Amino acid sequence: MPQYKAKVTVMFRKSILDPQGAAIERAVKSVEGDISFPDVSSVRVGKVVELIIDGLDAAVIEEKVKLLADRVLANTVMEQYVVEVEPFAGESCNGRE
Amino acid sequence: MPQYKAKVTVMFRKSILDPQGAAIERAVKSVEGDISFPDVSSVRVGKVVELIIDGLDAAVIEEKVKLLADRVLANTVMEQYVVEVEPFAGESCNGRE
C-alpha cells in the first residue's frame, strides 16, 4: 500500500503573544559577529508533527489528519494549523539534511 | 526593502529516539471513533521557527539563516534542520488558516 507523509504545522494565532519567538528575536538581534541579524522584524515559533500513513487516497488522509489536528494536535482556541500531505517514498520520517 | 520569510524546521535526527512523537503515535492509534488512525507507522515531532527578514537577496538571507540554525536554533549533535526562504507579502508571520 502506498505511504503518505502528513505534516501538521501548529503555531500560535497571530493575536496570541509568542514569548518564545520574542526571546529568539531578541537573541538573534543581539548576537555578535557574522550571524548578527538586525533586520529581523518578527519571529514566531511553532511545532511540527510528521506522520507516515498507509493509505490509498491522499484526499481522504488529508481530511482525517485535519480532524486529528483540530481535535488532538492543536488547541484551536490559541493555535492554528496547516496540513500538508505528500507521497512518501520510503526514506525515514525526517531523513533529510 | 523587500521582506522574506525564512522557515527553519528542526527535528531530531532519525537515529535519535523521539519520545514525544512515540507518545503521539500511540495516542493516535488508540483514539476511538472517526479520527482513529491504525495506519500510522511513524510520528516525529519537531519545532519550526519563522523569521521575517528585511533584505534584498534571498540567497544571502538563506546563507545567514543556515548559519543561525546551525549555531543557535538547532543542536546539530542531535537535531537536523531545513531552511526555506520565500518572499513575504505583508500578511502576518503566521497569518494562515
Coordinates of N, CA, C and O in Angstrom, one line a residue:
Chain A
M1 N 0.9 -1.2 0.0 CA 0.0 0.0 0.0 C 0.9 1.3 0.0 O 1.9 1.3 0.7
P2 N 0.5 2.3 -0.8 CA 1.4 3.5 -0.8 C 1.4 4.2 0.6 O 0.5 4.0 1.4
Q3 N 2.4 4.9 0.8 CA 2.5 5.6 2.0 C 2.5 7.1 1.8 O 3.0 7.6 0.7
Y4 N 2.0 7.9 2.7 CA 1.9 9.3 2.6 C 2.6 9.9 3.8 O 2.5 9.4 4.9
K5 N 3.2 11.1 3.6 CA 3.7 11.8 4.8 C 2.8 13.0 5.0 O 2.6 13.9 4.1
A6 N 2.2 13.1 6.2 CA 1.4 14.2 6.5 C 2.1 15.1 7.5 O 2.7 14.6 8.5
K7 N 2.2 16.4 7.2 CA 3.0 17.3 8.0 C 2.0 18.3 8.6 O 1.3 19.0 7.8
V8 N 1.9 18.4 9.9 CA 1.0 19.3 10.5 C 1.8 20.4 11.2 O 2.6 20.0 12.1
T9 N 1.7 21.6 10.8 CA 2.4 22.7 11.4 C 1.5 23.5 12.3 O 0.5 24.0 11.8
V10 N 1.8 23.6 13.6 CA 0.9 24.2 14.5 C 1.6 25.5 15.1 O 2.7 25.4 15.6
M11 N 1.0 26.6 15.0 CA 1.5 27.9 15.5 C 0.5 28.6 16.3 O -0.7 28.5 16.0
F12 N 0.9 29.5 17.2 CA 0.0 30.4 17.9 C -0.7 31.2 16.9 O -0.1 31.7 15.9
R13 N -2.0 31.6 17.1 CA -2.7 32.6 16.3 C -1.9 33.9 16.4 O -1.3 34.2 17.4
K14 N -2.1 34.7 15.4 CA -1.3 35.9 15.4 C -1.7 36.9 16.5 O -0.9 37.7 16.9
S15 N -2.9 36.7 17.0 CA -3.3 37.6 18.1 C -2.7 37.2 19.4 O -2.9 37.9 20.4
I16 N -2.1 36.0 19.5 CA -1.6 35.5 20.7 C -0.1 35.8 20.8 O 0.6 35.5 19.9
L17 N 0.3 36.3 22.0 CA 1.7 36.6 22.2 C 2.5 35.3 22.2 O 2.1 34.3 22.7
D18 N 3.7 35.4 21.5 CA 4.6 34.2 21.4 C 5.9 34.5 22.1 O 6.8 35.0 21.5
P19 N 5.9 34.3 23.4 CA 7.1 34.7 24.2 C 8.4 34.0 23.7 O 9.5 34.6 23.7
Q20 N 8.3 32.7 23.3 CA 9.5 32.0 22.8 C 10.0 32.7 21.6 O 11.2 32.8 21.4
G21 N 9.1 33.0 20.7 CA 9.5 33.7 19.4 C 10.2 35.1 19.8 O 11.2 35.5 19.2
A22 N 9.6 35.8 20.7 CA 10.1 37.1 21.1 C 11.5 37.0 21.7 O 12.4 37.8 21.4
A23 N 11.7 35.9 22.5 CA 13.1 35.7 23.0 C 14.1 35.4 22.0 O 15.2 35.9 22.0
I24 N 13.7 34.5 21.0 CA 14.6 34.2 19.9 C 14.9 35.5 19.1 O 16.0 35.8 18.7
E25 N 13.9 36.3 18.9 CA 14.1 37.6 18.1 C 15.1 38.4 18.8 O 16.0 39.0 18.1
R26 N 15.0 38.6 20.1 CA 15.9 39.4 20.8 C 17.3 38.8 20.8 O 18.3 39.5 20.6
A27 N 17.4 37.5 20.9 CA 18.7 36.8 20.9 C 19.4 37.0 19.5 O 20.6 37.3 19.4
V28 N 18.6 36.8 18.4 CA 19.1 36.9 17.1 C 19.6 38.3 16.8 O 20.6 38.6 16.1
K29 N 18.9 39.3 17.3 CA 19.2 40.7 17.0 C 20.5 41.1 17.8 O 21.2 42.0 17.4
S30 N 20.7 40.5 19.0 CA 21.8 41.0 19.8 C 23.1 40.1 19.7 O 24.1 40.5 20.2
V31 N 23.0 39.0 18.9 CA 24.2 38.2 18.8 C 25.3 38.9 18.0 O 25.0 39.8 17.1
E32 N 26.5 38.7 18.3 CA 27.6 39.4 17.6 C 28.2 38.6 16.5 O 28.1 37.4 16.4
G33 N 28.8 39.3 15.5 CA 29.6 38.6 14.5 C 28.8 38.3 13.3 O 27.8 39.0 13.0
D34 N 29.2 37.3 12.5 CA 28.6 37.1 11.2 C 27.2 36.5 11.2 O 26.6 36.4 10.1
I35 N 26.7 36.2 12.3 CA 25.3 35.8 12.3 C 24.4 36.8 13.0 O 23.3 36.5 13.3
S36 N 24.9 38.0 13.1 CA 24.0 39.1 13.7 C 23.0 39.4 12.6 O 23.2 39.4 11.4
F37 N 21.8 39.6 13.1 CA 20.6 39.7 12.2 C 19.8 40.9 12.6 O 18.7 40.8 13.1
P38 N 20.2 42.2 12.4 CA 19.5 43.3 12.8 C 18.2 43.5 12.1 O 17.3 44.2 12.5
D39 N 18.1 42.8 10.9 CA 16.9 43.1 10.0 C 15.7 42.2 10.2 O 14.8 42.1 9.4
V40 N 15.8 41.4 11.3 CA 14.7 40.5 11.6 C 13.5 41.4 12.2 O 13.8 42.2 13.2
S41 N 12.3 41.2 11.7 CA 11.2 42.0 12.2 C 10.2 41.2 13.0 O 9.4 41.8 13.7
S42 N 10.2 39.9 12.9 CA 9.2 39.1 13.6 C 9.6 37.7 13.6 O 10.1 37.2 12.6
V43 N 9.5 37.1 14.8 CA 9.9 35.7 14.9 C 8.7 35.0 15.6 O 8.3 35.4 16.7
R44 N 8.3 33.9 15.0 CA 7.2 33.1 15.7 C 7.7 31.6 15.7 O 8.4 31.1 14.8
V45 N 7.4 30.9 16.8 CA 7.8 29.5 17.0 C 6.6 28.6 17.0 O 5.6 29.0 17.5
G46 N 6.7 27.5 16.4 CA 5.6 26.6 16.4 C 6.2 25.2 16.5 O 7.3 24.9 16.6
K47 N 5.2 24.2 16.3 CA 5.7 22.8 16.4 C 5.2 22.1 15.1 O 4.2 22.6 14.5
V48 N 5.9 21.1 14.7 CA 5.6 20.4 13.5 C 5.5 18.9 13.8 O 6.3 18.4 14.6
V49 N 4.4 18.2 13.4 CA 4.3 16.8 13.6 C 4.2 16.1 12.2 O 3.4 16.5 11.4
E50 N 5.1 15.2 12.0 CA 5.1 14.4 10.8 C 4.7 13.0 11.0 O 5.2 12.3 11.9
L51 N 3.6 12.6 10.3 CA 3.1 11.3 10.4 C 3.2 10.5 9.1 O 2.9 11.1 8.0
I52 N 3.7 9.3 9.2 CA 3.7 8.4 8.0 C 2.5 7.5 8.0 O 2.3 6.9 9.0
I53 N 1.7 7.6 7.0 CA 0.4 6.9 7.0 C 0.3 6.0 5.7 O 0.6 6.5 4.6
D54 N -0.2 4.8 6.0 CA -0.5 3.9 4.9 C -1.9 4.3 4.4 O -2.8 4.4 5.2
G55 N -2.0 4.4 3.1 CA -3.4 4.7 2.6 C -3.4 4.8 1.1 O -2.3 4.9 0.4
L56 N -4.6 4.8 0.5 CA -4.7 4.8 -1.0 C -5.0 6.2 -1.5 O -4.6 6.6 -2.6
D57 N -5.7 7.0 -0.7 CA -6.2 8.3 -1.2 C -5.7 9.5 -0.4 O -6.0 9.6 0.8
A58 N -4.9 10.3 -1.0 CA -4.3 11.4 -0.3 C -5.4 12.4 0.2 O -5.2 12.9 1.3
A59 N -6.5 12.5 -0.5 CA -7.5 13.5 -0.1 C -8.2 13.0 1.2 O -8.5 13.7 2.1
V60 N -8.4 11.6 1.2 CA -9.1 11.1 2.4 C -8.1 11.2 3.6 O -8.6 11.6 4.7
I61 N -6.8 11.0 3.4 CA -5.9 11.1 4.5 C -5.8 12.5 5.0 O -5.8 12.8 6.2
E62 N -5.8 13.5 4.0 CA -5.8 14.9 4.4 C -7.0 15.3 5.3 O -6.8 16.0 6.3
E63 N -8.1 14.8 4.9 CA -9.3 15.1 5.7 C -9.2 14.6 7.1 O -9.5 15.2 8.1
K64 N -8.7 13.3 7.2 CA -8.6 12.7 8.6 C -7.5 13.4 9.4 O -7.7 13.6 10.6
V65 N -6.4 13.8 8.8 CA -5.3 14.4 9.5 C -5.8 15.8 10.0 O -5.5 16.3 11.1
K66 N -6.7 16.5 9.1 CA -7.2 17.8 9.6 C -8.1 17.6 10.8 O -8.0 18.4 11.8
L67 N -8.9 16.5 10.8 CA -9.7 16.2 12.0 C -8.8 16.0 13.2 O -9.1 16.5 14.3
L68 N -7.8 15.2 13.0 CA -6.9 14.9 14.1 C -6.2 16.2 14.6 O -6.1 16.4 15.8
A69 N -5.7 17.0 13.7 CA -5.1 18.3 14.1 C -6.1 19.1 14.9 O -5.7 19.7 15.9
D70 N -7.3 19.2 14.4 CA -8.3 20.0 15.0 C -8.6 19.6 16.4 O -8.8 20.4 17.4
R71 N -8.7 18.3 16.6 CA -9.2 17.8 17.9 C -8.0 17.3 18.9 O -8.2 17.3 20.1
V72 N -6.9 16.9 18.3 CA -5.8 16.4 19.2 C -4.6 17.2 19.2 O -4.0 17.5 20.2
L73 N -4.1 17.5 18.0 CA -2.7 18.1 17.9 C -2.7 19.6 18.2 O -1.7 20.1 18.7
A74 N -3.8 20.3 17.9 CA -3.7 21.8 18.1 C -4.8 22.2 19.1 O -5.9 21.5 19.2
N75 N -4.5 23.2 19.8 CA -5.6 23.8 20.7 C -6.1 25.0 19.8 O -5.5 26.1 19.8
T76 N -7.2 24.8 19.2 CA -7.7 25.8 18.2 C -8.1 27.1 18.8 O -8.4 28.1 18.1
V77 N -8.3 27.2 20.1 CA -8.6 28.5 20.7 C -7.4 29.4 20.6 O -7.5 30.6 20.3
M78 N -6.2 28.8 20.8 CA -5.0 29.7 20.7 C -4.1 29.4 19.5 O -3.3 30.2 19.2
E79 N -4.3 28.3 18.9 CA -3.4 27.9 17.8 C -4.1 27.7 16.5 O -5.3 27.4 16.5
Q80 N -3.3 27.8 15.4 CA -3.8 27.5 14.1 C -2.9 26.5 13.5 O -1.7 26.4 13.9
Y81 N -3.4 25.7 12.5 CA -2.5 24.7 11.9 C -2.6 24.7 10.4 O -3.6 25.1 9.8
V82 N -1.6 24.1 9.8 CA -1.6 23.8 8.4 C -1.3 22.4 8.2 O -0.4 21.8 8.8
V83 N -2.1 21.7 7.3 CA -1.8 20.3 7.0 C -1.3 20.2 5.6 O -1.9 20.7 4.6
E84 N -0.2 19.5 5.4 CA 0.3 19.2 4.0 C 0.5 17.6 3.9 O 1.0 17.0 4.8
V85 N 0.0 17.1 2.8 CA 0.1 15.6 2.6 C 0.8 15.4 1.3 O 0.5 16.1 0.3
E86 N 1.9 14.6 1.3 CA 2.6 14.3 0.1 C 3.0 12.8 0.1 O 3.1 12.2 1.1
P87 N 3.2 12.3 -1.1 CA 3.6 10.9 -1.2 C 4.9 10.7 -0.5 O 5.8 11.6 -0.5
F88 N 5.0 9.5 0.1 CA 6.3 9.3 0.9 C 7.0 8.1 0.3 O 6.4 7.0 0.1
A89 N 8.3 8.3 0.0 CA 9.0 7.3 -0.9 C 10.0 6.6 -0.1 O 11.1 6.4 -0.5
G90 N 9.7 6.2 1.2 CA 10.5 5.2 1.8 C 11.6 5.7 2.7 O 12.0 5.0 3.6
E91 N 12.1 6.9 2.5 CA 13.2 7.3 3.4 C 12.6 7.6 4.7 O 11.4 7.7 4.9
S92 N 13.4 7.7 5.7 CA 12.9 7.9 7.1 C 12.1 9.1 7.3 O 12.2 10.1 6.5
C93 N 11.3 9.1 8.3 CA 10.3 10.2 8.5 C 11.0 11.6 8.5 O 10.4 12.5 7.9
N94 N 12.2 11.7 9.0 CA 12.8 13.0 8.8 C 14.2 12.8 8.2 O 15.2 13.4 8.7
G95 N 14.2 12.0 7.3 CA 15.5 11.7 6.6 C 15.9 12.8 5.7 O 15.9 12.6 4.5
R96 N 16.3 13.9 6.2 CA 16.7 15.0 5.3 C 17.8 15.8 6.0 O 17.9 15.8 7.2
E97 N 18.6 16.5 5.2 CA 19.6 17.3 5.8 C 19.0 18.6 6.3 O 19.5 19.2 7.2
Chain B
M1 N 12.2 48.2 1.4 CA 13.0 47.0 1.2 C 12.1 45.7 1.2 O 11.2 45.7 2.0
P2 N 12.4 44.8 0.3 CA 11.5 43.6 0.3 C 11.7 42.8 1.6 O 12.7 42.9 2.2
Q3 N 10.7 42.0 1.9 CA 10.8 41.2 3.1 C 10.7 39.7 2.6 O 10.1 39.3 1.7
Y4 N 11.4 38.9 3.4 CA 11.4 37.4 3.1 C 11.0 36.7 4.4 O 11.3 37.2 5.5
K5 N 10.4 35.6 4.2 CA 10.0 34.7 5.3 C 11.0 33.5 5.3 O 11.0 32.8 4.3
A6 N 11.7 33.4 6.4 CA 12.6 32.2 6.5 C 12.0 31.2 7.5 O 11.6 31.6 8.6
K7 N 11.9 30.0 7.0 CA 11.2 29.0 7.9 C 12.3 27.9 8.2 O 12.9 27.3 7.3
V8 N 12.6 27.8 9.5 CA 13.6 26.8 9.9 C 12.8 25.6 10.6 O 12.2 25.9 11.6
T9 N 12.9 24.4 10.0 CA 12.3 23.3 10.7 C 13.4 22.4 11.3 O 14.3 22.0 10.6
V10 N 13.3 22.2 12.6 CA 14.3 21.5 13.3 C 13.7 20.2 13.9 O 12.6 20.2 14.5
M11 N 14.3 19.1 13.6 CA 13.8 17.8 14.0 C 14.9 16.9 14.6 O 16.1 17.1 14.1
F12 N 14.6 16.0 15.5 CA 15.6 15.1 15.9 C 16.2 14.3 14.7 O 15.4 14.0 13.8
R13 N 17.4 14.0 14.7 CA 18.0 13.0 13.7 C 17.3 11.7 13.8 O 16.8 11.3 14.9
K14 N 17.2 11.0 12.7 CA 16.4 9.8 12.7 C 17.0 8.7 13.6 O 16.3 7.8 14.1
S15 N 18.3 8.8 14.0 CA 18.9 7.9 14.9 C 18.5 8.2 16.4 O 18.8 7.4 17.2
I16 N 18.0 9.3 16.6 CA 17.7 9.7 18.0 C 16.2 9.4 18.3 O 15.3 9.7 17.5
L17 N 16.0 8.8 19.4 CA 14.6 8.4 19.8 C 13.8 9.7 20.1 O 14.3 10.7 20.6
D18 N 12.6 9.7 19.6 CA 11.7 10.9 19.7 C 10.5 10.5 20.6 O 9.5 10.0 20.1
P19 N 10.6 10.6 21.9 CA 9.6 10.1 22.8 C 8.2 10.8 22.6 O 7.2 10.2 22.8
Q20 N 8.3 12.1 22.3 CA 7.1 12.9 22.1 C 6.3 12.4 20.9 O 5.1 12.2 20.9
G21 N 7.1 12.1 19.8 CA 6.5 11.5 18.6 C 5.9 10.1 18.9 O 4.8 9.8 18.5
A22 N 6.6 9.3 19.7 CA 6.1 8.0 20.0 C 4.8 8.1 20.8 O 3.9 7.3 20.6
A23 N 4.8 9.1 21.7 CA 3.5 9.2 22.6 C 2.4 9.6 21.7 O 1.2 9.1 21.8
I24 N 2.6 10.5 20.7 CA 1.5 10.9 19.8 C 1.1 9.8 19.0 O -0.1 9.5 18.8
E25 N 2.1 9.0 18.5 CA 1.7 7.8 17.7 C 0.8 6.9 18.4 O -0.2 6.4 17.9
R26 N 1.1 6.6 19.7 CA 0.3 5.7 20.5 C -1.1 6.3 20.7 O -2.1 5.6 20.6
A27 N -1.1 7.6 21.0 CA -2.4 8.2 21.2 C -3.3 8.2 19.9 O -4.5 7.9 20.0
V28 N -2.7 8.4 18.8 CA -3.4 8.5 17.5 C -3.9 7.1 17.2 O -5.0 6.9 16.6
K29 N -3.1 6.1 17.5 CA -3.6 4.7 17.2 C -4.7 4.2 18.1 O -5.5 3.4 17.7
S30 N -4.7 4.7 19.3 CA -5.7 4.2 20.3 C -6.9 5.0 20.4 O -7.9 4.6 21.0
V31 N -7.0 6.2 19.7 CA -8.2 7.0 19.9 C -9.3 6.3 19.2 O -9.2 5.6 18.2
E32 N -10.5 6.5 19.7 CA -11.7 5.9 19.2 C -12.5 6.8 18.2 O -12.4 8.0 18.3
G33 N -13.2 6.2 17.3 CA -14.2 7.0 16.5 C -13.6 7.4 15.2 O -12.7 6.7 14.7
D34 N -14.1 8.5 14.6 CA -13.8 8.8 13.2 C -12.4 9.4 13.0 O -11.9 9.6 11.9
I35 N -11.7 9.6 14.1 CA -10.3 10.0 14.0 C -9.3 8.9 14.4 O -8.1 9.2 14.5
S36 N -9.8 7.7 14.5 CA -8.8 6.6 14.7 C -7.9 6.4 13.5 O -8.4 6.5 12.4
F37 N -6.7 6.1 13.8 CA -5.7 6.1 12.7 C -4.8 4.9 12.9 O -3.6 5.0 13.2
P38 N -5.3 3.7 12.6 CA -4.5 2.5 12.8 C -3.3 2.4 11.9 O -2.4 1.7 12.1
D39 N -3.4 3.2 10.7 CA -2.4 3.0 9.7 C -1.2 3.9 9.8 O -0.4 4.1 8.9
V40 N -1.1 4.6 11.0 CA 0.1 5.4 11.2 C 1.3 4.6 11.5 O 1.2 3.7 12.4
S41 N 2.4 4.8 10.8 CA 3.6 3.9 11.1 C 4.7 4.6 11.7 O 5.6 4.0 12.2
S42 N 4.7 6.0 11.7 CA 5.8 6.7 12.3 C 5.4 8.1 12.6 O 4.8 8.7 11.7
V43 N 5.7 8.6 13.8 CA 5.4 10.0 14.1 C 6.6 10.7 14.7 O 7.3 10.1 15.5
R44 N 7.0 11.8 14.1 CA 8.1 12.6 14.6 C 7.7 14.0 14.9 O 6.9 14.5 14.2
V45 N 8.2 14.6 16.0 CA 7.8 15.9 16.3 C 9.0 16.8 16.2 O 10.1 16.4 16.6
G46 N 8.8 18.0 15.7 CA 9.9 19.0 15.7 C 9.4 20.4 16.0 O 8.3 20.5 16.4
K47 N 10.3 21.3 15.8 CA 9.9 22.7 16.0 C 10.1 23.5 14.7 O 11.0 23.1 13.9
V48 N 9.4 24.6 14.6 CA 9.5 25.4 13.4 C 9.7 26.9 13.9 O 9.0 27.3 14.8
V49 N 10.7 27.5 13.3 CA 10.9 29.0 13.6 C 10.7 29.8 12.4 O 11.3 29.5 11.4
E50 N 9.8 30.7 12.4 CA 9.6 31.6 11.2 C 10.1 33.0 11.5 O 9.7 33.6 12.5
L51 N 11.0 33.4 10.7 CA 11.6 34.8 10.8 C 11.2 35.6 9.6 O 11.3 35.2 8.5
I52 N 10.8 36.9 9.9 CA 10.5 37.8 8.8 C 11.8 38.7 8.8 O 12.2 39.3 9.8
I53 N 12.4 38.8 7.6 CA 13.7 39.4 7.5 C 13.6 40.4 6.3 O 13.2 40.1 5.2
D54 N 14.1 41.7 6.6 CA 14.3 42.6 5.5 C 15.6 42.4 4.8 O 16.6 42.2 5.4
G55 N 15.5 42.4 3.5 CA 16.7 42.1 2.7 C 16.5 42.2 1.2 O 15.3 42.2 0.8
L56 N 17.6 42.2 0.5 CA 17.4 42.3 -1.0 C 17.6 41.0 -1.7 O 17.1 40.7 -2.7
D57 N 18.4 40.1 -1.1 CA 18.9 38.9 -1.8 C 18.5 37.7 -1.0 O 19.0 37.4 0.1
A58 N 17.6 36.9 -1.6 CA 17.1 35.7 -0.9 C 18.3 34.7 -0.6 O 18.3 34.1 0.4
A59 N 19.2 34.6 -1.5 CA 20.3 33.7 -1.4 C 21.2 34.1 -0.2 O 21.6 33.2 0.6
V60 N 21.5 35.4 0.0 CA 22.3 35.8 1.1 C 21.5 35.5 2.4 O 22.1 35.1 3.4
I61 N 20.2 35.8 2.4 CA 19.4 35.6 3.6 C 19.5 34.1 4.0 O 19.6 33.7 5.1
E62 N 19.3 33.3 3.0 CA 19.3 31.8 3.2 C 20.6 31.4 3.8 O 20.6 30.6 4.8
E63 N 21.7 31.9 3.3 CA 23.0 31.5 3.9 C 23.1 31.9 5.4 O 23.6 31.1 6.2
K64 N 22.7 33.2 5.7 CA 22.8 33.6 7.0 C 21.8 32.8 8.0 O 22.2 32.5 9.1
V65 N 20.6 32.5 7.5 CA 19.7 31.7 8.3 C 20.3 30.3 8.6 O 20.1 29.8 9.7
K66 N 21.0 29.8 7.6 CA 21.6 28.5 7.8 C 22.6 28.5 8.9 O 22.7 27.6 9.7
L67 N 23.5 29.6 8.9 CA 24.4 29.8 9.9 C 23.8 29.9 11.3 O 24.2 29.2 12.3
L68 N 22.7 30.6 11.3 CA 21.9 30.9 12.5 C 21.3 29.5 13.0 O 21.4 29.2 14.2
A69 N 20.8 28.8 12.1 CA 20.2 27.5 12.5 C 21.3 26.6 13.1 O 21.1 25.9 14.1
D70 N 22.4 26.6 12.4 CA 23.5 25.7 12.8 C 24.0 26.0 14.1 O 24.4 25.1 14.9
R71 N 24.1 27.3 14.5 CA 24.8 27.7 15.7 C 23.8 28.0 16.8 O 24.2 27.9 18.0
V72 N 22.6 28.5 16.5 CA 21.7 28.9 17.6 C 20.4 28.1 17.7 O 20.1 27.7 18.8
L73 N 19.8 27.9 16.5 CA 18.4 27.3 16.6 C 18.4 25.8 16.8 O 17.5 25.2 17.4
A74 N 19.4 25.1 16.3 CA 19.5 23.6 16.3 C 20.7 23.2 17.1 O 21.7 23.8 17.1
N75 N 20.5 22.1 17.8 CA 21.7 21.3 18.4 C 22.0 20.3 17.3 O 21.4 19.2 17.3
T76 N 23.0 20.5 16.5 CA 23.3 19.6 15.4 C 23.9 18.3 15.8 O 24.0 17.4 15.0
V77 N 24.2 18.1 17.1 CA 24.6 16.8 17.5 C 23.4 15.8 17.5 O 23.4 14.7 17.0
M78 N 22.2 16.4 17.9 CA 21.0 15.5 18.0 C 20.0 15.9 16.9 O 19.1 15.1 16.7
E79 N 20.1 17.1 16.4 CA 19.0 17.6 15.5 C 19.5 17.9 14.1 O 20.7 18.2 13.9
Q80 N 18.6 17.9 13.2 CA 18.9 18.3 11.8 C 17.8 19.4 11.5 O 16.8 19.4 12.1
Y81 N 18.1 20.2 10.5 CA 17.2 21.3 10.2 C 17.1 21.5 8.7 O 18.0 21.1 7.9
V82 N 16.0 22.1 8.3 CA 15.8 22.5 6.9 C 15.4 24.0 6.9 O 14.6 24.4 7.7
V83 N 16.1 24.7 6.0 CA 15.8 26.2 5.9 C 15.1 26.4 4.5 O 15.5 25.9 3.5
E84 N 13.9 27.1 4.6 CA 13.2 27.5 3.4 C 13.1 29.1 3.5 O 12.7 29.6 4.5
V85 N 13.4 29.7 2.4 CA 13.2 31.2 2.3 C 12.3 31.5 1.1 O 12.4 31.0 0.0
E86 N 11.3 32.3 1.4 CA 10.4 32.7 0.3 C 10.0 34.2 0.5 O 10.1 34.7 1.6
P87 N 9.6 34.9 -0.6 CA 9.2 36.3 -0.4 C 8.0 36.4 0.5 O 7.2 35.5 0.5
F88 N 8.0 37.4 1.2 CA 6.9 37.6 2.2 C 6.1 38.8 1.8 O 6.6 39.9 1.6
A89 N 4.8 38.6 1.7 CA 4.0 39.7 1.1 C 3.1 40.3 2.1 O 1.9 40.6 1.9
G90 N 3.6 40.6 3.2 CA 2.9 41.5 4.1 C 2.0 41.0 5.2 O 1.8 41.6 6.2
E91 N 1.4 39.8 4.9 CA 0.5 39.3 5.9 C 1.3 38.9 7.2 O 2.5 38.8 7.1
S92 N 0.6 38.7 8.3 CA 1.4 38.4 9.5 C 2.1 37.1 9.4 O 1.9 36.3 8.6
C93 N 3.1 37.0 10.3 CA 4.1 35.9 10.2 C 3.4 34.5 10.1 O 3.9 33.6 9.4
N94 N 2.3 34.3 10.9 CA 1.6 33.0 10.7 C 0.2 33.3 10.4 O -0.7 32.7 10.9
G95 N 0.0 34.2 9.5 CA -1.4 34.6 9.1 C -2.0 33.6 8.1 O -2.1 33.9 6.9
R96 N -2.3 32.5 8.6 CA -2.9 31.5 7.7 C -3.8 30.6 8.5 O -3.7 30.5 9.7
E97 N -4.6 29.9 7.7 CA -5.6 29.0 8.4 C -5.0 27.7 8.8 O -5.4 27.0 9.7

